[in-house]
GROMACS .gro file of C-alpha atoms in nm:
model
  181
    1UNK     CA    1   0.000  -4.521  -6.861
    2UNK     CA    2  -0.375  -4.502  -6.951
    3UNK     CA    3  -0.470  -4.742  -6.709
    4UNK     CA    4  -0.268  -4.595  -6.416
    5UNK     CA    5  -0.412  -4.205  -6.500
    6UNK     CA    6  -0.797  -4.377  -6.527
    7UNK     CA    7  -0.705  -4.512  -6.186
    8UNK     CA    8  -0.550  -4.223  -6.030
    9UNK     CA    9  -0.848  -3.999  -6.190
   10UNK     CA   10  -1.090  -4.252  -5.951
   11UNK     CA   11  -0.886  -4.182  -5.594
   12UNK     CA   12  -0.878  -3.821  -5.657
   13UNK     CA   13  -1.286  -3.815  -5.749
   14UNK     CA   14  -1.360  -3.717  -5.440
   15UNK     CA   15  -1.102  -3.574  -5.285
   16UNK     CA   16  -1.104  -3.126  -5.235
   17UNK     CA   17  -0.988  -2.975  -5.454
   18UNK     CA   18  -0.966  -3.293  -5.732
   19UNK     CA   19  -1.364  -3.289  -5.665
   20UNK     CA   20  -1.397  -2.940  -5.790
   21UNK     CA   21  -1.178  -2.949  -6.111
   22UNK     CA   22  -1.268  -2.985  -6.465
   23UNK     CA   23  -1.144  -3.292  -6.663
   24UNK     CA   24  -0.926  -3.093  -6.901
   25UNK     CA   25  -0.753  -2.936  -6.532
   26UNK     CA   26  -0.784  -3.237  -6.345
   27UNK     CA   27  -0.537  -3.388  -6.647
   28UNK     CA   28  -0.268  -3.160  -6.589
   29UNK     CA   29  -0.217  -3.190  -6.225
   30UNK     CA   30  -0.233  -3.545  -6.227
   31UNK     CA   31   0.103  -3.600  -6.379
   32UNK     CA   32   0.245  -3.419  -6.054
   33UNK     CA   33   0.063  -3.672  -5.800
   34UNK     CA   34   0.225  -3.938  -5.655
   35UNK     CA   35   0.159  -4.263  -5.428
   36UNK     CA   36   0.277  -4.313  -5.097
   37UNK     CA   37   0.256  -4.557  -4.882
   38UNK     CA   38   0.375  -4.458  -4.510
   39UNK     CA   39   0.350  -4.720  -4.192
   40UNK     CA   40   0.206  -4.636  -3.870
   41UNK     CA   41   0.399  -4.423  -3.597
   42UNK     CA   42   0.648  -4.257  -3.877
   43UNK     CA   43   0.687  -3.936  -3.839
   44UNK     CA   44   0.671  -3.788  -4.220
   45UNK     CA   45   0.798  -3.385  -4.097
   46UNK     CA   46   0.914  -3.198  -3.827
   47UNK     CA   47   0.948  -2.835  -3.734
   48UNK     CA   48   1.239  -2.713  -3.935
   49UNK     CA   49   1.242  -2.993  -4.234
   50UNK     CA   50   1.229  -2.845  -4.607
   51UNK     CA   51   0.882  -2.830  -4.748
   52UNK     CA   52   0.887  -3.054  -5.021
   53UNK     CA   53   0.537  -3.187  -5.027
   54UNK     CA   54   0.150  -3.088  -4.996
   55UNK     CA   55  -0.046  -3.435  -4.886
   56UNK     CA   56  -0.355  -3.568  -4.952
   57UNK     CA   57  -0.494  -3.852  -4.730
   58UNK     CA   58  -0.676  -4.189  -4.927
   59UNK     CA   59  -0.658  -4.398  -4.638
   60UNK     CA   60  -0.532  -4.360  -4.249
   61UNK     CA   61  -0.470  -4.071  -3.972
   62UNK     CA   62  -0.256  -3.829  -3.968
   63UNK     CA   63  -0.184  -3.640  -3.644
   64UNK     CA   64  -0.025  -3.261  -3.675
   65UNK     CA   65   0.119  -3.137  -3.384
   66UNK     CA   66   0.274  -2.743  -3.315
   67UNK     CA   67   0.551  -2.701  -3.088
   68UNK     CA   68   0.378  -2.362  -2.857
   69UNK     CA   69   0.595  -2.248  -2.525
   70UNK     CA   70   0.819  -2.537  -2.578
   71UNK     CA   71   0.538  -2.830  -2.591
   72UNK     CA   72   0.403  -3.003  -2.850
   73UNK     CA   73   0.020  -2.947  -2.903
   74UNK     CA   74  -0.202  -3.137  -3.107
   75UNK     CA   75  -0.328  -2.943  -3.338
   76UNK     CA   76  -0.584  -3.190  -3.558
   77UNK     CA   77  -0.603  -3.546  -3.650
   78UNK     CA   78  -0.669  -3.607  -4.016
   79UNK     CA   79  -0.873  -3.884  -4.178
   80UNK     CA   80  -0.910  -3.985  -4.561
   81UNK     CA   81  -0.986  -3.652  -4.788
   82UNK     CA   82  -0.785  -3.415  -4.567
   83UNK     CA   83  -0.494  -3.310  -4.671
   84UNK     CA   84  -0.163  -3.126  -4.490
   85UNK     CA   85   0.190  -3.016  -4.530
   86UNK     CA   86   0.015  -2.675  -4.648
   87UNK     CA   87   0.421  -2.511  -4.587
   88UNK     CA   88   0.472  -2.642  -4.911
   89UNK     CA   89   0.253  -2.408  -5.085
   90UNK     CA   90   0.451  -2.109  -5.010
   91UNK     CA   91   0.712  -2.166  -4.731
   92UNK     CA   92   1.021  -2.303  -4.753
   93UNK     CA   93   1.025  -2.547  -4.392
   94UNK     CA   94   0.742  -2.696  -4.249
   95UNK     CA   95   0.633  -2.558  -3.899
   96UNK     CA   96   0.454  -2.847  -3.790
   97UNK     CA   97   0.488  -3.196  -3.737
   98UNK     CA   98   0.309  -3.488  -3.891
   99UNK     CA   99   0.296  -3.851  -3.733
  100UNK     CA  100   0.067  -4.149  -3.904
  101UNK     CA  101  -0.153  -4.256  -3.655
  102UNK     CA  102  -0.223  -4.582  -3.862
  103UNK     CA  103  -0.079  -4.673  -4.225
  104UNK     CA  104  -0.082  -4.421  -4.437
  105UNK     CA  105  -0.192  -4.467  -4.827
  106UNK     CA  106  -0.105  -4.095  -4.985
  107UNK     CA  107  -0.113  -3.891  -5.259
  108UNK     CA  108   0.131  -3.638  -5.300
  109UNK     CA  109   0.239  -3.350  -5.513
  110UNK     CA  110   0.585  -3.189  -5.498
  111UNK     CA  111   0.655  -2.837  -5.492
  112UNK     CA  112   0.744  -2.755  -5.886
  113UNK     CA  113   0.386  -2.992  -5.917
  114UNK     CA  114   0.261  -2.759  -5.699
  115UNK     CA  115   0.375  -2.440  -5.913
  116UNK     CA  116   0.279  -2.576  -6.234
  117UNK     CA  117  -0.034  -2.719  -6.154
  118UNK     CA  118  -0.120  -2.319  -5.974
  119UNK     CA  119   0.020  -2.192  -6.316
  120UNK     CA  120  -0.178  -2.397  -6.556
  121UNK     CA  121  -0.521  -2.346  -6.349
  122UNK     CA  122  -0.613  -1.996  -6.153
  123UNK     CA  123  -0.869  -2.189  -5.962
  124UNK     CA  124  -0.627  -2.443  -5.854
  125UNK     CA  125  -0.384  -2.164  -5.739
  126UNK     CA  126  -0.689  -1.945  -5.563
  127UNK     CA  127  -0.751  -2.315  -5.314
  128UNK     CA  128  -0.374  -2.329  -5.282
  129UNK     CA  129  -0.401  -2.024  -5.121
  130UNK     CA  130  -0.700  -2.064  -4.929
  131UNK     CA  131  -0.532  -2.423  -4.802
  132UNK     CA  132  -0.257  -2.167  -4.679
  133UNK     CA  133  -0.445  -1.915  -4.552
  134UNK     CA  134  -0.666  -2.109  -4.367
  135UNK     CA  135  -0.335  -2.320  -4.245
  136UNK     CA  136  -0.142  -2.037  -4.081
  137UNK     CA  137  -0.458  -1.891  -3.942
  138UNK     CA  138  -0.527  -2.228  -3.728
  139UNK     CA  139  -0.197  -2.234  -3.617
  140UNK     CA  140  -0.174  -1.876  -3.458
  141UNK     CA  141  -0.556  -1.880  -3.347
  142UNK     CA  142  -0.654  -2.067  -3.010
  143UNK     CA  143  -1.016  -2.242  -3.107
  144UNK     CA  144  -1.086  -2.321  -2.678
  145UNK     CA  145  -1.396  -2.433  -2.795
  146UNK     CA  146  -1.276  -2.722  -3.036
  147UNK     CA  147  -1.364  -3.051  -2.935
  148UNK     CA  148  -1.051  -3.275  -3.000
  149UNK     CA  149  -1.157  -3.512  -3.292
  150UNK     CA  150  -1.306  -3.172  -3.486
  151UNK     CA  151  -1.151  -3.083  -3.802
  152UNK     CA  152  -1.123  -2.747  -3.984
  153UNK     CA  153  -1.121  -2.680  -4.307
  154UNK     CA  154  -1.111  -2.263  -4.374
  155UNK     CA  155  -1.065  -2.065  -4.080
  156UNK     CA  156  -1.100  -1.695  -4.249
  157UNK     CA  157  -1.052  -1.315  -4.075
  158UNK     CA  158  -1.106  -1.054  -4.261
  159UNK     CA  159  -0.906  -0.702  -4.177
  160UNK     CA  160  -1.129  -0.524  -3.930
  161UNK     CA  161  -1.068  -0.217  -4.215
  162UNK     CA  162  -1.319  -0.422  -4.455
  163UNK     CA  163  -1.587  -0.498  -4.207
  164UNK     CA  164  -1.572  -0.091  -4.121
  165UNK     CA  165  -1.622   0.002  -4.531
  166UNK     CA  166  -1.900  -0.262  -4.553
  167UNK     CA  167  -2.112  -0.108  -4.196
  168UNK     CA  168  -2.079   0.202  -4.260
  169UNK     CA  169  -2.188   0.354  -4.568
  170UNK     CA  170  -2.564   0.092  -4.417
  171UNK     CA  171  -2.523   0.329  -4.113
  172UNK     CA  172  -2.482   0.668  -4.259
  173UNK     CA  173  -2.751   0.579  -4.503
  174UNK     CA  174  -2.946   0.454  -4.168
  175UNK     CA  175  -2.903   0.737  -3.996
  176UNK     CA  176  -3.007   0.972  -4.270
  177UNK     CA  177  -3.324   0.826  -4.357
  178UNK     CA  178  -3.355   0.864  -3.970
  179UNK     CA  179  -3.316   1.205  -3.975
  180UNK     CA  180  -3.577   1.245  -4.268
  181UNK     CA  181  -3.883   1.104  -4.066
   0.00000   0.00000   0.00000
């Protein structure tokens, strides 16, 4: 068992979020990973399938594709270090579909892998989220400008609310100093 954590610890070096994690957090979520091998041209979910599983790519593409006005677009194409399935963090059916492109060598983590691992590290639950986050807001945003082979990784929008309470109080404090001279 040694030998096969040492050697899981080495895929995961430098792979987001692994990359980012302490040893003493990277040991408890690596009991939740697991290897997967997938061939080329499977399709590994559809629209509709449970969300059992958040993936992380070692080796291979991934295509995702999102069924919009009954077509199926192509949302990104994933290469080693990316990850997808993000439904798994907090939905209950994926909403997208994913197709290997080539083989697939993958790492996995479950959904109860997924829990404990958020439970046992706040950092590792705050990336969950942004994974998530930055997930759903790619799939409802059009990005006309995005060249086919580009990747994103956090797509963010804040509430227009927040970017009001930030402008302001430099404006009114603007505007008076304005008014003094």
């Amino acid at each position: 068992m040694p030998d096969e954590q040492s050697s899981l610890n080495q895929l995961v070096k430098d792979i987001y979020p692994f990359s980012e994690l302490d040893e003493e957090t990277l040991t408890l979520v690596l009991p939740h990973l697991e290897r997967v091998r997938v061939p080329a041209g499977k399709v590994l979910f559809s629209p509709g399938d449970p969300a059992d599983f958040l993936y992380f790519i070692l080796s291979g593409k991934v295509e995702i594709e999102i069924e919009q006005k009954k077509e199926s677009v192509s949302l990104q194409k994933l290469v080693p270090h990316d990850h997808f399935g993000e439904d798994a963090l907090f939905s209950n059916s994926y909403h997208t579909r994913a197709t290997a492109v080539s083989s697939l060598y993958l790492l996995r983590i479950n959904r109860t892998g997924i829990e404990q691992a958020g439970s046992e590290s706040p950092t590792l639950k705050r990336i969950f989220r942004l994974f998530y986050r930055t997930y759903k807001n790619y799939c409802r945003l059009h990005f006309s400008w995005r060249q086919p082979r580009e990747t994103f990784y956090i797509v963010s929008r804040r509430h227009p609310f927040f970017l009001i309470m930030r402008v302001l109080p430099i404006s009114l404090i603007s505007l008076s100093l304005f008014a003094l001279f």
